[in-house]
Short mmCIF file of C-alpha atoms and ligand atoms in Angstrom, two decimals:
data_model
loop_
_atom_site.label_atom_id
_atom_site.label_comp_id
_atom_site.label_asym_id
_atom_site.label_seq_id
_atom_site.Cartn_x
_atom_site.Cartn_y
_atom_site.Cartn_z
CA MET A 22 -37.34 -51.02 -13.51
CA GLU A 23 -37.84 -54.11 -10.68
CA ILE A 24 -37.94 -57.33 -12.26
CA GLU A 25 -41.23 -59.01 -9.95
CA ARG A 26 -42.40 -61.64 -12.82
CA ASP A 27 -42.16 -64.46 -10.53
CA GLY A 28 -44.10 -63.14 -7.82
CA LEU A 29 -47.31 -61.23 -6.74
CA CYS A 30 -48.03 -57.81 -8.13
CA TRP A 31 -47.08 -54.78 -6.51
CA CYS A 32 -50.57 -53.22 -6.58
CA GLY A 33 -51.57 -55.61 -3.91
CA SER A 34 -54.22 -56.99 -6.39
CA GLY A 35 -53.05 -60.51 -5.18
CA LEU A 36 -52.68 -61.47 -8.56
CA ALA A 37 -49.52 -62.63 -10.34
CA TYR A 38 -47.40 -59.46 -11.97
CA GLU A 39 -47.22 -61.24 -15.18
CA ASP A 40 -51.04 -60.83 -15.31
CA CYS A 41 -51.64 -57.62 -13.59
CA HIS A 42 -49.58 -54.89 -14.36
CA ARG A 43 -46.41 -55.78 -16.10
CA GLY A 44 -47.71 -54.17 -19.26
CA PHE A 45 -48.47 -50.87 -16.84
CA ASP A 46 -44.91 -51.17 -16.01
CA GLU A 47 -43.61 -51.29 -19.69
CA LYS A 48 -45.91 -48.40 -20.73
CA TRP A 49 -45.08 -46.42 -17.65
CA GLU A 50 -41.19 -47.34 -18.35
CA GLU A 51 -41.33 -46.38 -21.59
CA MET A 52 -42.66 -42.66 -20.74
CA ARG A 53 -40.65 -42.02 -18.14
CA ARG A 54 -37.61 -42.85 -20.73
CA LYS A 55 -39.16 -40.18 -22.98
CA GLY A 56 -39.01 -37.75 -19.79
CA PHE A 57 -42.27 -37.16 -19.02
CA THR A 58 -43.67 -36.58 -15.35
CA MET A 59 -44.78 -40.33 -13.98
CA PRO A 60 -46.72 -41.07 -10.99
CA ALA A 61 -45.29 -42.73 -8.19
CA ARG A 62 -46.80 -46.58 -7.69
CA SER A 63 -48.39 -45.56 -4.30
CA LEU A 64 -50.48 -43.25 -6.40
CA ILE A 65 -52.18 -46.42 -8.36
CA LYS A 66 -54.66 -47.98 -6.68
CA ASN A 67 -55.89 -51.81 -7.54
CA PRO A 68 -59.71 -52.59 -8.46
CA LYS A 69 -60.28 -53.30 -4.41
CA GLN A 70 -59.59 -49.80 -3.25
CA ILE A 71 -61.34 -48.42 -6.25
CA GLU A 72 -64.31 -50.29 -4.95
CA SER A 73 -63.77 -49.29 -1.65
CA ILE A 74 -63.70 -45.48 -3.13
CA ARG A 75 -66.67 -46.17 -4.81
CA GLU A 76 -68.39 -46.87 -1.70
CA SER A 77 -67.26 -43.86 0.53
CA ALA A 78 -68.29 -41.63 -2.90
CA LYS A 79 -71.80 -43.43 -2.97
CA ILE A 80 -72.51 -42.08 0.46
CA ASN A 81 -70.87 -38.54 -0.63
CA ILE A 82 -73.55 -38.42 -3.73
CA ALA A 83 -76.05 -39.18 -1.45
CA VAL A 84 -74.85 -36.27 1.11
CA LEU A 85 -75.18 -34.03 -1.84
CA ASP A 86 -78.61 -35.43 -3.02
CA TYR A 87 -79.87 -34.35 0.29
CA VAL A 88 -79.00 -30.81 0.29
CA ALA A 89 -80.26 -30.78 -3.51
CA GLU A 90 -83.46 -31.70 -2.29
CA HIS A 91 -83.61 -29.28 0.98
CA ILE A 92 -81.85 -26.36 -0.14
CA GLY A 93 -83.41 -23.02 -0.57
CA GLU A 94 -84.20 -19.55 0.11
CA GLY A 95 -84.09 -18.90 3.88
CA THR A 96 -81.71 -22.01 4.43
CA THR A 97 -78.43 -21.11 6.42
CA THR A 98 -75.63 -22.64 5.45
CA GLY A 99 -75.24 -23.73 9.43
CA GLN A 100 -78.49 -25.77 8.47
CA ILE A 101 -76.29 -27.34 5.37
CA ASP A 102 -73.78 -28.36 7.80
CA GLN A 103 -75.95 -30.21 10.09
CA TRP A 104 -77.61 -32.14 7.25
CA VAL A 105 -74.30 -33.01 5.96
CA TYR A 106 -73.06 -34.23 9.24
CA HIS A 107 -76.30 -36.30 10.19
CA GLN A 108 -76.48 -37.48 6.33
CA THR A 109 -72.88 -38.64 6.34
CA THR A 110 -72.89 -40.21 9.95
CA SER A 111 -76.21 -42.07 9.98
CA ARG A 112 -74.47 -43.98 6.86
CA GLY A 113 -71.34 -45.14 9.02
CA ALA A 114 -69.38 -42.27 7.31
CA ILE A 115 -67.17 -39.36 9.06
CA PRO A 116 -67.09 -35.95 6.84
CA ALA A 117 -63.96 -35.52 6.16
CA PRO A 118 -63.25 -31.71 6.55
CA LEU A 119 -64.26 -31.73 10.08
CA ASN A 120 -61.08 -30.90 11.91
CA TYR A 121 -59.23 -31.80 9.07
CA ASN A 122 -56.15 -29.03 9.87
CA GLY A 123 -58.62 -27.56 11.92
CA PHE A 124 -61.52 -26.78 9.90
CA PRO A 125 -64.04 -26.62 12.36
CA LYS A 126 -67.43 -27.93 10.18
CA SER A 127 -68.65 -30.70 7.98
CA VAL A 128 -68.90 -29.15 4.86
CA CYS A 129 -67.28 -26.23 2.74
CA THR A 130 -70.50 -23.64 1.77
CA SER A 131 -68.97 -20.90 -0.72
CA VAL A 132 -71.60 -17.91 -1.30
CA ASN A 133 -71.04 -15.83 -4.50
CA GLU A 134 -67.78 -14.53 -4.40
CA GLU A 135 -66.69 -16.61 -1.90
CA VAL A 136 -64.49 -19.23 -4.51
CA CYS A 137 -64.08 -21.67 -1.84
CA HIS A 138 -63.41 -23.50 1.95
CA GLY A 139 -66.38 -21.27 3.11
CA ILE A 140 -67.19 -21.84 6.55
CA PRO A 141 -71.30 -22.98 6.94
CA SER A 142 -72.82 -20.46 9.69
CA ASP A 143 -76.00 -19.85 10.99
CA GLU A 144 -75.97 -16.44 10.31
CA VAL A 145 -75.35 -16.91 6.70
CA ILE A 146 -78.74 -17.03 5.06
CA LEU A 147 -79.27 -17.73 1.72
CA LYS A 148 -81.61 -15.70 -0.44
CA SER A 149 -82.67 -15.47 -3.87
CA GLY A 150 -80.36 -14.33 -6.69
CA ASP A 151 -77.45 -16.72 -4.27
CA ILE A 152 -75.25 -19.10 -6.39
CA VAL A 153 -73.68 -21.40 -3.58
CA ASN A 154 -71.01 -24.05 -3.73
CA VAL A 155 -71.63 -27.02 -1.64
CA ASP A 156 -68.43 -28.80 -1.27
CA ALA A 157 -69.11 -32.30 0.67
CA SER A 158 -65.68 -34.59 1.29
CA THR A 159 -66.38 -38.36 3.00
CA VAL A 160 -64.32 -40.76 4.93
CA TYR A 161 -65.93 -44.45 4.39
CA LYS A 162 -63.98 -47.24 6.18
CA GLY A 163 -60.74 -45.46 5.69
CA PHE A 164 -61.41 -44.51 2.19
CA PHE A 165 -62.09 -40.96 0.62
CA SER A 166 -64.47 -38.90 -1.60
CA ASP A 167 -64.56 -35.55 -2.69
CA SER A 168 -67.16 -34.01 -4.77
CA SER A 169 -69.10 -30.78 -4.84
CA ARG A 170 -72.15 -28.60 -6.51
CA MET A 171 -73.46 -25.22 -7.44
CA PHE A 172 -77.09 -24.45 -6.09
CA MET A 173 -79.22 -21.74 -7.42
CA ILE A 174 -81.30 -20.20 -5.08
CA GLY A 175 -84.62 -18.54 -6.30
CA GLN A 176 -84.67 -16.15 -9.11
CA VAL A 177 -80.78 -16.07 -10.47
CA SER A 178 -79.14 -13.38 -12.69
CA GLU A 179 -78.77 -14.45 -16.36
CA GLU A 180 -75.15 -13.96 -16.19
CA LYS A 181 -74.87 -15.70 -12.41
CA ARG A 182 -76.87 -18.92 -14.47
CA ARG A 183 -74.34 -18.86 -17.49
CA LEU A 184 -71.42 -18.83 -14.97
CA VAL A 185 -72.68 -21.88 -13.24
CA GLN A 186 -73.72 -23.35 -16.52
CA VAL A 187 -69.69 -22.92 -17.91
CA ALA A 188 -68.46 -24.23 -14.72
CA ARG A 189 -69.81 -27.27 -15.03
CA GLU A 190 -69.15 -27.46 -19.15
CA CYS A 191 -65.55 -26.86 -17.45
CA VAL A 192 -65.16 -29.82 -15.75
CA GLU A 193 -67.02 -31.82 -18.57
CA LYS A 194 -64.79 -30.95 -20.94
CA GLY A 195 -61.83 -31.71 -18.74
CA LEU A 196 -63.44 -35.22 -17.54
CA ARG A 197 -63.69 -36.00 -22.00
CA ALA A 198 -60.03 -35.31 -21.88
CA VAL A 199 -59.10 -37.84 -19.12
CA LYS A 200 -57.46 -40.73 -20.69
CA PRO A 201 -55.04 -43.26 -19.41
CA TRP A 202 -51.48 -42.39 -20.36
CA GLY A 203 -52.52 -38.74 -21.33
CA PHE A 204 -51.48 -35.86 -19.53
CA LEU A 205 -52.63 -33.74 -16.82
CA GLY A 206 -52.40 -30.61 -18.97
CA ASP A 207 -54.64 -32.39 -21.51
CA MET A 208 -57.30 -32.13 -18.74
CA ALA A 209 -56.23 -28.38 -17.90
CA GLN A 210 -55.83 -26.90 -21.39
CA ALA A 211 -59.66 -28.16 -21.80
CA VAL A 212 -60.88 -26.83 -18.51
CA TYR A 213 -58.92 -23.61 -19.11
CA ASP A 214 -59.87 -22.73 -22.98
CA HIS A 215 -63.79 -23.37 -22.33
CA ALA A 216 -63.63 -20.84 -19.64
CA ARG A 217 -61.45 -18.27 -21.56
CA ALA A 218 -63.85 -18.78 -24.68
CA ASN A 219 -66.60 -17.73 -22.59
CA GLY A 220 -65.12 -14.67 -21.13
CA TYR A 221 -64.11 -16.34 -17.90
CA SER A 222 -61.21 -16.45 -15.80
CA VAL A 223 -59.56 -19.67 -13.87
CA VAL A 224 -58.19 -19.46 -10.42
CA ARG A 225 -54.09 -20.27 -10.54
CA GLN A 226 -53.53 -21.08 -6.78
CA ILE A 227 -56.26 -23.43 -5.72
CA GLY A 228 -56.47 -27.01 -7.35
CA GLY A 229 -57.74 -30.35 -7.14
CA HIS A 230 -55.90 -33.18 -5.75
CA GLY A 231 -55.30 -37.15 -5.97
CA ILE A 232 -57.40 -38.77 -3.13
CA GLY A 233 -58.66 -42.31 -2.39
CA LEU A 234 -56.23 -43.35 0.98
CA ALA A 235 -55.88 -40.06 2.07
CA PHE A 236 -57.63 -36.74 1.44
CA HIS A 237 -55.24 -34.61 -0.27
CA GLU A 238 -52.68 -36.91 -1.99
CA SER A 239 -50.07 -36.32 -4.63
CA PRO A 240 -50.43 -34.95 -7.30
CA TRP A 241 -51.67 -31.29 -7.24
CA VAL A 242 -54.17 -31.04 -10.05
CA GLY A 243 -54.21 -27.64 -11.54
CA TYR A 244 -56.59 -26.00 -14.41
CA VAL A 245 -53.68 -24.03 -15.91
CA GLY A 246 -51.58 -25.93 -18.00
CA ARG A 247 -50.85 -26.94 -21.21
CA ARG A 248 -51.57 -30.16 -23.65
CA GLY A 249 -48.93 -32.72 -23.37
CA SER A 250 -47.61 -31.49 -20.18
CA GLY A 251 -47.57 -32.16 -16.41
CA MET A 252 -48.28 -35.58 -14.93
CA VAL A 253 -49.04 -38.71 -16.94
CA MET A 254 -52.48 -40.09 -16.06
CA ALA A 255 -51.96 -43.72 -15.50
CA PRO A 256 -54.78 -46.30 -15.25
CA GLY A 257 -55.48 -46.80 -11.48
CA MET A 258 -54.93 -42.67 -10.16
CA VAL A 259 -57.92 -41.24 -8.71
CA PHE A 260 -58.06 -37.15 -8.37
CA THR A 261 -60.47 -34.57 -8.88
CA ILE A 262 -61.69 -32.26 -11.28
CA GLU A 263 -62.73 -28.86 -9.34
CA PRO A 264 -61.68 -26.13 -11.05
CA MET A 265 -63.02 -22.82 -9.89
CA ILE A 266 -64.41 -20.70 -12.29
CA ASN A 267 -64.63 -16.28 -11.86
CA MET A 268 -66.61 -13.94 -13.80
CA GLY A 269 -64.42 -11.39 -13.28
CA ARG A 270 -60.41 -11.58 -12.57
CA SER A 271 -58.85 -14.70 -11.46
CA ALA A 272 -56.92 -13.15 -8.68
CA VAL A 273 -58.26 -14.41 -5.21
CA PHE A 274 -57.45 -13.93 -1.13
CA GLN A 275 -57.89 -15.86 2.00
CA ASP A 276 -59.75 -14.63 4.98
CA GLU A 277 -57.29 -13.64 7.39
CA ALA A 278 -59.80 -13.80 10.14
CA ASN A 279 -60.81 -17.29 9.64
CA GLY A 280 -58.02 -18.98 7.41
CA TRP A 281 -59.83 -20.73 5.70
CA THR A 282 -62.20 -19.08 3.40
CA ILE A 283 -61.28 -17.62 -0.37
CA TYR A 284 -62.51 -14.63 -2.21
CA THR A 285 -62.37 -13.20 -5.64
CA ARG A 286 -59.86 -10.09 -4.97
CA ASP A 287 -62.79 -8.00 -7.24
CA GLY A 288 -65.67 -9.15 -5.51
CA MET A 289 -67.34 -10.44 -8.72
CA PRO A 290 -68.86 -14.22 -8.37
CA SER A 291 -66.74 -17.58 -9.13
CA ALA A 292 -68.53 -20.97 -9.61
CA GLN A 293 -66.94 -24.63 -8.91
CA TRP A 294 -68.07 -27.97 -9.68
CA GLU A 295 -66.40 -31.01 -8.36
CA ILE A 296 -66.02 -34.31 -9.53
CA GLN A 297 -63.71 -37.36 -8.34
CA VAL A 298 -62.47 -39.49 -11.19
CA ALA A 299 -61.05 -42.80 -11.34
CA VAL A 300 -58.15 -43.21 -14.93
CA THR A 301 -59.23 -46.58 -16.25
CA GLU A 302 -57.32 -48.28 -19.19
CA GLN A 303 -60.23 -47.44 -21.38
CA GLY A 304 -60.87 -43.70 -20.28
CA ALA A 305 -62.33 -42.47 -17.04
CA GLU A 306 -64.92 -43.65 -14.50
CA VAL A 307 -66.52 -40.57 -12.73
CA LEU A 308 -66.71 -41.78 -8.92
CA SER A 309 -68.48 -39.09 -7.41
CA ASP A 310 -70.55 -36.22 -8.40
N1 LIG B 421 -63.17 -30.33 -1.05
C1 LIG B 421 -61.99 -29.66 -0.41
C2 LIG B 421 -60.88 -29.56 -1.71
O1 LIG B 421 -60.45 -30.76 -1.71
C3 LIG B 421 -61.75 -29.40 0.95
C4 LIG B 421 -61.15 -28.01 1.56
S1 LIG B 421 -60.31 -29.14 3.10
C5 LIG B 421 -61.35 -28.31 4.39
O2 LIG B 421 -60.51 -28.78 -1.82
F1 LIG B 421 -61.20 -28.56 5.22
F2 LIG B 421 -61.70 -26.78 3.82
F3 LIG B 421 -62.51 -29.03 4.02
CO1 LIG B 422 -61.15 -31.33 -3.43
#
């Protein structure tokens, strides 16, 4: 451990190390010695950075609120893309997906058996009975936010409603398992157990991520894991909880033609909610939902 007791804290807070992350470093070092997987310092945000992420997240939330107020039967996913672009840019922010690794649109829209990363299109017209995930991500003054919600269009079958509801509960259970100096596996198992208890499966190949100074930071956040395992959740970490819950089997495949969209292999519906959380000294703060 570096000794920086006389100087300023490494987190960039401007505070004396002694009054800032000294206690953190002691706990961190104690857990590292026990052999746990520890987050690098680069993943620890200081309060100023968290505040900036919060500002970005407020825009992301407003964008999703706008979608919630306007979506319905007959909406095309291309329209949703237009709404997200305008709602984001009119607030001085940029939609993070646009041109991200070549992604062509401002938002991901994933309908029914589409698991995630669906590409909006004027040809995709939402109809009664559809369930759709709208996944919005925002860059504001260099800080990133990311959250997604499910929307139910018109008359949705009881079994699809239940899937959407349980997927939401999975995120809530995961959130309750986020505690300082706990493990990502605590959160993963909480999500996984709730999905399984309801007869659903959890996608393994795609997960959440650290986020804040970049769209996708370390760590990768899976939802199939064991309590007490995985990376330690230290105060100042910011990551997403975004499990994809399948009505049928967990297997998925990628659209070869567009290189993005993920579908369930069995063609059964999938649901996903995403929140962005910061680990705090007391527990967790939801930044974006
Ligand atoms: N919000 C999505 C995620 O974190 C974004 C995927 S990248 C995109 O998984 F380019 F498709 F937006
Ligand atoms: Co995400």
